[in-house]
Short mmCIF file of C-alpha atoms in Angstrom, two decimals:
data_model
loop_
_atom_site.label_atom_id
_atom_site.label_comp_id
_atom_site.label_asym_id
_atom_site.label_seq_id
_atom_site.Cartn_x
_atom_site.Cartn_y
_atom_site.Cartn_z
CA UNK A 27 8.80 -18.04 8.45
CA UNK A 28 6.78 -17.97 11.67
CA UNK A 29 4.47 -15.27 13.01
CA UNK A 30 4.58 -13.17 9.83
CA UNK A 31 3.71 -16.09 7.55
CA UNK A 32 0.18 -15.04 6.62
CA UNK A 33 -0.50 -17.99 4.32
CA UNK A 34 0.53 -20.57 6.92
CA UNK A 35 -1.46 -18.91 9.73
CA UNK A 36 -4.54 -18.67 7.56
CA UNK A 37 -4.14 -22.28 6.46
CA UNK A 38 -4.07 -23.41 10.11
CA UNK A 39 -7.12 -21.27 10.93
CA UNK A 40 -9.09 -22.76 8.03
CA UNK A 41 -8.01 -26.32 8.80
CA UNK A 42 -9.04 -25.96 12.45
CA UNK A 43 -12.39 -24.48 11.35
CA UNK A 44 -11.78 -21.38 13.45
CA UNK A 45 -14.63 -18.89 13.39
CA UNK A 46 -12.46 -16.00 14.56
CA UNK A 47 -8.82 -15.04 14.93
CA UNK A 48 -7.26 -12.71 17.52
CA UNK A 49 -3.93 -11.30 16.27
CA UNK A 50 -2.58 -10.32 19.70
CA UNK A 51 -0.55 -7.13 19.88
CA UNK A 52 2.41 -7.71 17.57
CA UNK A 53 3.45 -9.10 14.22
CA UNK A 54 0.27 -9.09 12.07
CA UNK A 55 -1.97 -7.20 14.50
CA UNK A 56 -1.81 -4.00 12.42
CA UNK A 57 -1.46 -5.63 9.01
CA UNK A 58 -4.47 -4.64 6.87
CA UNK A 59 -3.62 -7.22 4.20
CA UNK A 60 -3.88 -10.04 6.75
CA UNK A 61 -7.17 -8.67 8.13
CA UNK A 62 -8.48 -8.54 4.56
CA UNK A 63 -7.41 -12.14 3.93
CA UNK A 64 -9.35 -13.23 7.02
CA UNK A 65 -12.42 -11.33 5.85
CA UNK A 66 -12.29 -12.93 2.40
CA UNK A 67 -12.15 -16.41 3.95
CA UNK A 68 -15.05 -15.75 6.31
CA UNK A 69 -12.89 -15.70 9.44
CA UNK A 70 -13.73 -12.93 11.89
CA UNK A 71 -10.66 -10.78 12.55
CA UNK A 72 -10.90 -9.68 16.19
CA UNK A 73 -9.88 -6.11 15.59
CA UNK A 74 -10.76 -3.29 13.21
CA UNK A 75 -11.82 -3.87 9.62
CA UNK A 76 -9.12 -3.88 6.98
CA UNK A 77 -10.73 -0.73 5.57
CA UNK A 78 -10.14 1.10 8.87
CA UNK A 79 -6.57 -0.13 9.06
CA UNK A 80 -5.76 1.05 5.54
CA UNK A 81 -6.86 4.57 6.53
CA UNK A 82 -4.07 4.89 9.10
CA UNK A 83 -1.45 2.60 7.57
CA UNK A 84 1.15 3.78 6.60
CA UNK A 85 1.48 5.99 9.66
CA UNK A 86 1.76 9.29 7.79
CA UNK A 87 -1.89 8.94 6.72
CA UNK A 88 -2.91 9.38 10.34
CA UNK A 89 -1.09 12.74 10.42
CA UNK A 90 -3.13 13.90 7.45
CA UNK A 91 -6.36 12.82 9.16
CA UNK A 92 -5.47 14.73 12.35
CA UNK A 93 -4.97 17.92 10.38
CA UNK A 94 -8.42 17.49 8.86
CA UNK A 95 -9.82 17.09 12.39
CA UNK A 96 -7.90 20.17 13.64
CA UNK A 97 -5.95 18.05 16.13
CA UNK A 98 -2.42 19.45 16.67
CA UNK A 99 0.34 17.30 15.16
CA UNK A 100 4.09 17.28 15.78
CA UNK A 101 5.81 19.43 13.10
CA UNK A 102 6.92 17.09 10.33
CA UNK A 103 6.55 15.87 6.75
CA UNK A 104 3.04 14.93 5.67
CA UNK A 105 4.15 12.84 2.70
CA UNK A 106 6.50 9.86 3.03
CA UNK A 107 9.93 9.54 1.47
CA UNK A 108 11.03 6.34 -0.26
CA UNK A 109 13.53 4.97 -2.79
CA UNK A 110 16.05 7.58 -1.74
CA UNK A 111 18.37 8.75 -4.49
CA UNK A 112 20.86 11.59 -4.21
CA UNK A 113 18.25 14.02 -5.52
CA UNK A 114 15.56 12.72 -3.16
CA UNK A 115 17.90 12.88 -0.19
CA UNK A 116 18.21 16.60 -0.84
CA UNK A 117 14.44 16.79 -0.28
CA UNK A 118 14.82 14.95 3.03
CA UNK A 119 17.57 17.38 4.03
CA UNK A 120 15.38 20.32 3.11
CA UNK A 121 12.49 18.91 5.16
CA UNK A 122 14.72 18.33 8.19
CA UNK A 123 16.16 21.84 8.01
CA UNK A 124 12.68 23.32 7.64
CA UNK A 125 11.39 21.37 10.66
CA UNK A 126 14.54 22.13 12.66
CA UNK A 127 17.03 19.72 14.22
CA UNK A 128 16.94 17.45 16.11
CA UNK A 129 14.53 15.39 14.04
CA UNK A 130 13.34 11.81 14.26
CA UNK A 131 13.09 9.52 11.23
CA UNK A 132 10.09 7.19 11.52
CA UNK A 133 9.26 4.18 9.31
CA UNK A 134 5.84 4.60 7.69
CA UNK A 135 4.88 1.02 8.41
CA UNK A 136 6.21 0.98 11.95
CA UNK A 137 4.89 1.07 15.46
CA UNK A 138 5.93 0.43 19.04
CA UNK A 139 8.99 2.63 18.68
CA UNK A 140 10.65 0.09 16.37
CA UNK A 141 13.06 1.39 13.73
CA UNK A 142 13.00 5.07 14.71
CA UNK A 143 16.28 7.02 14.67
CA UNK A 144 17.19 10.52 15.85
CA UNK A 145 19.29 12.83 13.68
CA UNK A 146 20.67 15.81 15.58
CA UNK A 147 22.30 17.39 12.55
CA UNK A 148 22.78 16.96 8.82
CA UNK A 149 25.78 14.68 9.28
CA UNK A 150 23.68 12.16 11.24
CA UNK A 151 20.80 12.33 8.76
CA UNK A 152 22.50 10.16 6.10
CA UNK A 153 23.01 7.13 8.37
CA UNK A 154 19.61 7.61 10.01
CA UNK A 155 17.81 7.48 6.66
CA UNK A 156 19.74 4.40 5.53
CA UNK A 157 19.01 2.55 8.77
CA UNK A 158 15.28 3.39 8.84
CA UNK A 159 14.80 2.45 5.19
CA UNK A 160 16.46 -0.93 5.71
CA UNK A 161 14.72 -1.62 9.04
CA UNK A 162 11.35 -0.65 7.58
CA UNK A 163 11.87 -2.96 4.63
CA UNK A 164 12.83 -5.92 6.83
CA UNK A 165 10.45 -5.42 9.77
CA UNK A 166 7.35 -4.05 8.06
CA UNK A 167 7.82 -4.62 4.33
CA UNK A 168 7.55 -0.85 3.84
CA UNK A 169 10.83 1.04 3.22
CA UNK A 170 9.19 4.49 3.23
CA UNK A 171 9.60 6.91 6.13
CA UNK A 172 8.67 10.38 7.32
CA UNK A 173 10.43 13.09 9.31
CA UNK A 174 9.21 14.71 12.54
CA UNK A 175 10.57 17.19 15.04
CA UNK A 176 12.03 15.45 18.10
CA UNK A 177 10.13 16.72 21.12
CA UNK A 178 11.97 16.51 24.44
CA UNK A 179 10.72 16.98 27.98
CA UNK A 180 7.27 15.66 27.05
CA UNK A 181 4.91 13.09 28.47
CA UNK A 182 3.76 10.19 26.30
CA UNK A 183 0.02 9.92 26.91
CA UNK A 184 -2.33 7.51 25.18
CA UNK A 185 -6.10 7.23 25.27
CA UNK A 186 -7.79 3.83 25.03
CA UNK A 187 -10.96 3.74 22.91
CA UNK A 188 -13.55 1.02 22.29
CA UNK A 189 -16.15 1.13 19.52
CA UNK A 190 -18.82 -1.42 18.63
CA UNK A 191 -20.79 -2.09 15.43
CA UNK A 192 -23.83 -0.24 16.76
CA UNK A 193 -22.29 3.22 16.81
CA UNK A 194 -21.30 3.19 20.49
CA UNK A 195 -17.87 4.73 21.14
CA UNK A 196 -16.29 5.19 24.59
CA UNK A 197 -12.86 5.94 26.04
CA UNK A 198 -11.31 4.10 28.99
CA UNK A 199 -9.19 7.00 30.17
CA UNK A 200 -5.49 7.57 29.61
CA UNK A 201 -2.18 5.86 30.25
CA UNK A 202 1.11 7.59 31.03
CA UNK A 203 3.84 5.75 29.10
CA UNK A 204 6.69 8.20 29.61
CA UNK A 205 9.37 5.83 30.96
CA UNK A 206 11.04 4.66 27.76
CA UNK A 207 14.34 3.50 26.35
CA UNK A 208 15.02 3.85 22.63
CA UNK A 209 11.40 4.97 22.14
CA UNK A 210 10.04 1.74 23.63
CA UNK A 211 7.97 1.77 26.80
CA UNK A 212 9.15 0.18 30.04
CA UNK A 213 6.72 1.49 32.69
CA UNK A 214 3.10 2.50 32.15
CA UNK A 215 0.52 3.75 34.60
CA UNK A 216 -3.09 4.87 34.67
CA UNK A 217 -4.13 7.55 35.15
CA UNK A 218 -1.53 10.27 34.45
CA UNK A 219 -0.76 12.21 37.63
CA UNK A 220 -0.32 15.75 36.29
CA UNK A 221 -2.98 16.26 33.61
CA UNK A 222 -5.52 18.96 34.41
CA UNK A 223 -9.20 17.97 34.06
CA UNK A 224 -9.51 20.40 31.14
CA UNK A 225 -6.57 18.95 29.17
CA UNK A 226 -7.59 15.41 30.00
CA UNK A 227 -11.05 16.03 28.55
CA UNK A 228 -9.58 17.66 25.41
CA UNK A 229 -7.49 14.54 24.79
CA UNK A 230 -10.50 12.29 25.34
CA UNK A 231 -12.59 14.29 22.88
CA UNK A 232 -9.79 14.24 20.29
CA UNK A 233 -9.43 10.45 20.60
CA UNK A 234 -13.17 9.91 20.24
CA UNK A 235 -13.25 12.23 17.22
CA UNK A 236 -10.58 10.07 15.58
CA UNK A 237 -12.61 6.90 16.16
CA UNK A 238 -15.78 8.49 14.76
CA UNK A 239 -13.97 9.92 11.72
CA UNK A 240 -12.52 6.50 10.92
CA UNK A 241 -15.90 4.78 11.51
CA UNK A 242 -13.77 2.59 13.72
CA UNK A 243 -14.77 -0.76 15.21
CA UNK A 244 -13.01 -2.56 18.11
CA UNK A 245 -10.03 -1.40 20.24
CA UNK A 246 -8.14 1.75 19.26
CA UNK A 247 -5.33 3.68 20.93
CA UNK A 248 -4.59 7.32 20.14
CA UNK A 249 -1.20 8.54 21.34
CA UNK A 250 -0.28 12.12 22.23
CA UNK A 251 2.76 14.06 23.40
CA UNK A 252 1.95 16.42 26.27
CA UNK A 253 4.26 19.38 26.92
CA UNK A 254 4.02 20.28 30.64
CA UNK A 255 5.83 23.61 30.20
CA UNK A 256 3.28 24.97 27.71
CA UNK A 257 0.24 22.86 28.65
CA UNK A 258 -0.10 21.83 24.99
CA UNK A 259 -0.46 18.40 23.42
CA UNK A 260 0.28 16.99 19.97
CA UNK A 261 -0.87 13.88 18.16
CA UNK A 262 1.78 11.15 17.94
CA UNK A 263 0.20 8.12 16.28
CA UNK A 264 -2.81 5.83 16.03
CA UNK A 265 -2.52 2.15 16.93
CA UNK A 266 -5.24 0.05 15.35
CA UNK A 267 -4.65 -2.91 17.66
CA UNK A 268 -4.54 -4.04 21.25
CA UNK A 269 -1.58 -2.44 23.05
CA UNK A 270 0.98 -4.40 25.07
CA UNK A 271 0.12 -2.17 28.03
CA UNK A 272 -3.68 -2.50 27.72
CA UNK A 273 -3.62 -4.45 30.99
CA UNK A 274 -2.84 -1.37 33.11
CA UNK A 275 -6.07 0.21 31.87
CA UNK A 276 -7.94 -3.02 32.61
CA UNK A 277 -6.83 -2.79 36.24
CA UNK A 278 -7.47 0.93 36.63
CA UNK A 279 -10.89 0.93 34.97
CA UNK A 280 -11.91 -2.63 35.90
CA UNK A 281 -12.76 -3.37 32.26
CA UNK A 282 -11.68 -6.55 30.43
CA UNK A 283 -10.58 -5.05 27.11
CA UNK A 284 -9.93 -8.37 25.37
CA UNK A 285 -13.37 -9.64 26.40
CA UNK A 286 -14.88 -6.46 24.93
CA UNK A 287 -12.90 -7.03 21.72
CA UNK A 288 -14.40 -10.48 21.35
CA UNK A 289 -17.92 -9.23 22.14
CA UNK A 290 -17.56 -6.44 19.58
CA UNK A 291 -16.30 -8.86 16.91
CA UNK A 292 -19.32 -11.08 17.62
CA UNK A 293 -21.65 -8.14 16.96
CA UNK A 294 -22.52 -7.47 20.60
CA UNK A 295 -22.91 -4.01 22.09
CA UNK A 296 -20.34 -2.57 24.48
CA UNK A 297 -20.87 -3.71 28.06
CA UNK A 298 -20.43 -0.17 29.37
CA UNK A 299 -21.56 3.34 28.61
CA UNK A 300 -19.23 6.28 29.14
CA UNK A 301 -20.62 7.26 32.54
CA UNK A 302 -19.81 3.80 33.92
CA UNK A 303 -16.09 4.06 33.11
CA UNK A 304 -14.04 5.54 35.96
CA UNK A 305 -10.34 5.05 36.72
CA UNK A 306 -10.87 4.15 40.37
CA UNK A 307 -7.69 2.14 41.04
CA UNK A 308 -4.32 3.75 40.22
CA UNK A 309 -2.33 1.05 38.42
CA UNK A 310 1.25 0.50 37.28
CA UNK A 311 2.77 -1.90 34.76
CA UNK A 312 6.46 -2.84 34.66
CA UNK A 313 7.72 -4.68 31.59
CA UNK A 314 10.27 -7.31 32.62
CA UNK A 315 12.62 -7.91 29.70
CA UNK A 316 15.62 -10.15 29.15
CA UNK A 317 18.10 -7.29 29.02
CA UNK A 318 21.00 -6.02 31.13
CA UNK A 319 20.26 -2.46 32.28
CA UNK A 320 23.79 -2.17 33.69
CA UNK A 321 25.02 -2.41 30.08
CA UNK A 322 22.41 0.03 28.78
CA UNK A 323 19.73 -2.60 28.10
CA UNK A 324 21.99 -5.01 26.25
CA UNK A 325 19.92 -8.03 25.03
CA UNK A 326 20.52 -11.20 27.06
CA UNK A 327 18.89 -14.24 25.45
CA UNK A 328 19.29 -17.58 27.20
CA UNK A 329 17.59 -20.15 29.43
CA UNK A 330 15.68 -19.37 32.63
CA UNK A 331 17.07 -21.78 35.22
CA UNK A 332 14.99 -20.61 38.20
CA UNK A 333 11.76 -18.63 38.39
CA UNK A 334 9.81 -17.23 41.33
CA UNK A 335 6.88 -14.91 40.70
CA UNK A 336 5.14 -12.66 43.25
CA UNK A 337 1.47 -12.95 44.16
CA UNK A 338 -0.98 -11.29 46.49
CA UNK A 339 -3.69 -8.67 46.68
CA UNK A 340 -3.67 -6.23 43.78
CA UNK A 341 -0.93 -8.05 41.84
CA UNK A 342 -1.36 -9.39 38.31
CA UNK A 343 1.18 -11.08 36.05
CA UNK A 344 0.82 -11.76 32.32
CA UNK A 345 3.59 -14.17 31.40
CA UNK A 346 4.48 -16.94 29.01
CA UNK A 347 7.73 -18.04 30.62
CA UNK A 348 8.69 -20.90 32.92
CA UNK A 349 11.75 -22.64 34.34
CA UNK A 350 13.63 -24.04 31.37
CA UNK A 351 12.19 -21.43 28.98
CA UNK A 352 14.73 -20.20 26.42
CA UNK A 353 14.50 -16.55 25.40
CA UNK A 354 15.43 -16.48 21.70
CA UNK A 355 17.58 -13.71 20.22
CA UNK A 356 15.30 -13.21 17.22
CA UNK A 357 12.20 -11.82 18.94
CA UNK A 358 11.23 -9.11 21.39
CA UNK A 359 12.93 -9.50 24.77
CA UNK A 360 9.72 -9.11 26.81
CA UNK A 361 9.41 -11.92 29.38
CA UNK A 362 6.37 -10.82 31.34
CA UNK A 363 4.31 -7.88 32.51
CA UNK A 364 4.10 -7.23 36.24
CA UNK A 365 1.09 -5.12 37.21
CA UNK A 366 -0.31 -3.77 40.44
CA UNK A 367 -3.17 -1.56 41.51
CA UNK A 368 -3.98 0.21 44.74
CA UNK A 369 -6.51 2.49 46.35
CA UNK A 370 -3.97 5.29 45.86
CA UNK A 371 -0.90 5.70 43.65
CA UNK A 372 1.30 5.57 46.75
CA UNK A 373 -0.17 2.20 47.67
CA UNK A 374 0.35 0.95 44.12
CA UNK A 375 4.01 2.06 44.20
CA UNK A 376 4.63 0.25 47.49
CA UNK A 377 2.89 -2.85 46.16
CA UNK A 378 5.03 -2.81 43.01
CA UNK A 379 8.25 -2.46 45.00
CA UNK A 380 7.23 -5.40 47.16
CA UNK A 381 6.38 -7.50 44.09
CA UNK A 382 9.68 -6.63 42.38
CA UNK A 383 11.64 -7.60 45.50
CA UNK A 384 9.90 -11.00 45.59
CA UNK A 385 10.48 -11.75 41.90
CA UNK A 386 13.47 -13.94 41.10
CA UNK A 387 14.55 -14.84 37.57
CA UNK A 388 17.87 -16.67 37.22
CA UNK A 389 19.83 -17.88 34.22
CA UNK A 390 19.47 -14.66 32.22
CA UNK A 391 19.80 -10.97 33.00
CA UNK A 392 16.60 -8.97 33.48
CA UNK A 393 15.70 -5.36 34.23
CA UNK A 394 14.12 -5.99 37.63
CA UNK A 395 16.80 -3.84 39.29
CA UNK A 396 16.16 -1.03 36.81
CA UNK A 397 12.50 -0.93 37.81
CA UNK A 398 13.36 -0.88 41.52
CA UNK A 399 15.70 2.09 41.02
CA UNK A 400 13.32 3.96 38.71
CA UNK A 401 10.36 3.65 41.07
CA UNK A 402 12.43 5.02 43.97
CA UNK A 403 13.32 8.18 42.04
CA UNK A 404 11.72 11.36 43.38
CA UNK A 405 10.80 12.64 39.92
CA UNK A 406 8.93 9.42 39.17
CA UNK A 407 7.25 9.49 42.57
CA UNK A 408 6.01 13.02 41.82
CA UNK A 409 4.53 11.88 38.50
CA UNK A 410 6.45 14.62 36.66
CA UNK A 411 8.75 12.27 34.73
CA UNK A 412 8.98 12.75 30.96
CA UNK A 413 10.26 10.67 28.04
CA UNK A 414 13.86 11.68 28.78
CA UNK A 415 13.52 10.46 32.38
CA UNK A 416 16.18 7.72 32.15
CA UNK A 417 18.81 10.10 30.75
CA UNK A 418 17.81 13.15 32.74
CA UNK A 419 17.85 11.34 36.08
CA UNK A 420 20.94 9.20 35.35
CA UNK A 421 18.94 6.05 36.04
CA UNK A 422 21.44 3.74 34.32
CA UNK A 423 24.29 5.13 36.43
CA UNK A 424 22.20 4.58 39.57
CA UNK A 425 21.46 1.00 38.47
CA UNK A 426 25.17 0.38 37.94
CA UNK A 427 25.98 1.73 41.41
CA UNK A 428 23.25 -0.39 43.02
CA UNK A 429 24.47 -3.48 41.16
CA UNK A 430 28.01 -2.94 42.51
CA UNK A 431 26.71 -2.72 46.08
CA UNK A 432 24.64 -5.89 45.63
CA UNK A 433 27.65 -7.76 44.22
CA UNK A 434 29.76 -6.72 47.21
CA UNK A 435 27.07 -7.82 49.64
CA UNK A 436 26.66 -11.10 47.79
CA UNK A 437 30.37 -11.88 47.94
CA UNK A 438 30.53 -11.62 51.73
#
């Protein structure tokens, strides 16, 4: 009834005589039908064309494109499954066994890690399929799904691409998004600390090839899984929208991505050529959510009764909260994004720790303490953390222990 109500949003845009509409980075941002509706009503959709979006939506279509471009993909099913009957479930079972457990069930219409479920054996597959079908139907209007091999001990790397209407296509380097819980990112940084120049360039070329093959216009993100042990990488997914974490690239590359989006939509050329884009300022982004990390990221909606935000050199905050703000239970729990940059990664880490220590949010639980503990971890400091970092390094247990100490100190 709110942010997914295409008719109402379009009605408001027409009534206000809006020339253009920016969809942000959620809800309808990757909805090709909504982009098409805007186009038909003469409203500029600040993003890719609906034609481009249809090429990679549902998500399994992107896998097929990567194979055509000879870009390695994670082992999985190339065609989606839907309307699962007993006979069709046997096909899902066969696919999972062929791929090899553990597998991950992904909604075809999904993104941002939403609705994905791991099945470690055949017994878990039944419930996983039921959940993903239902979640896909409710969240994306698409009940279909596909099956992929679950890769562990990998880095989640994504390459930011910009393309204008004049044939100019550039990348803005990569982001390391490997600190995740339930397949959703919590800490992002740019650049990645352990990629070799050769592998980094191969990823850049692959991402640019995708943009060219799609005849893409505007901001595009191509996600990869990098396997440090074998020095290989695999395509994960394409995001035909602005990413939540785009801001960390803005800091590292000193490029205003949203400004470029608007310029591109207006028919302007890119403000930069490839040689002018350099990641000169190591940057880190911490997502501050209304969750309790002590209870394994349990959602904690409620009212913010007191708010103090950090400031200073190299610190940026993107927020929409204030004292008295009520975090609703029906939407994403993200409160704000806390970003820093430094002349070196070490400086950026110190700056982030200082900023986290100065931030105070009262009235609801947040994951500030989680970030403080995670950034102190030696594996994270080395840059060698992978997507199983939280589990592998017992970060939740360390957060619980730190919380106990703080409670004792506070009671004295």
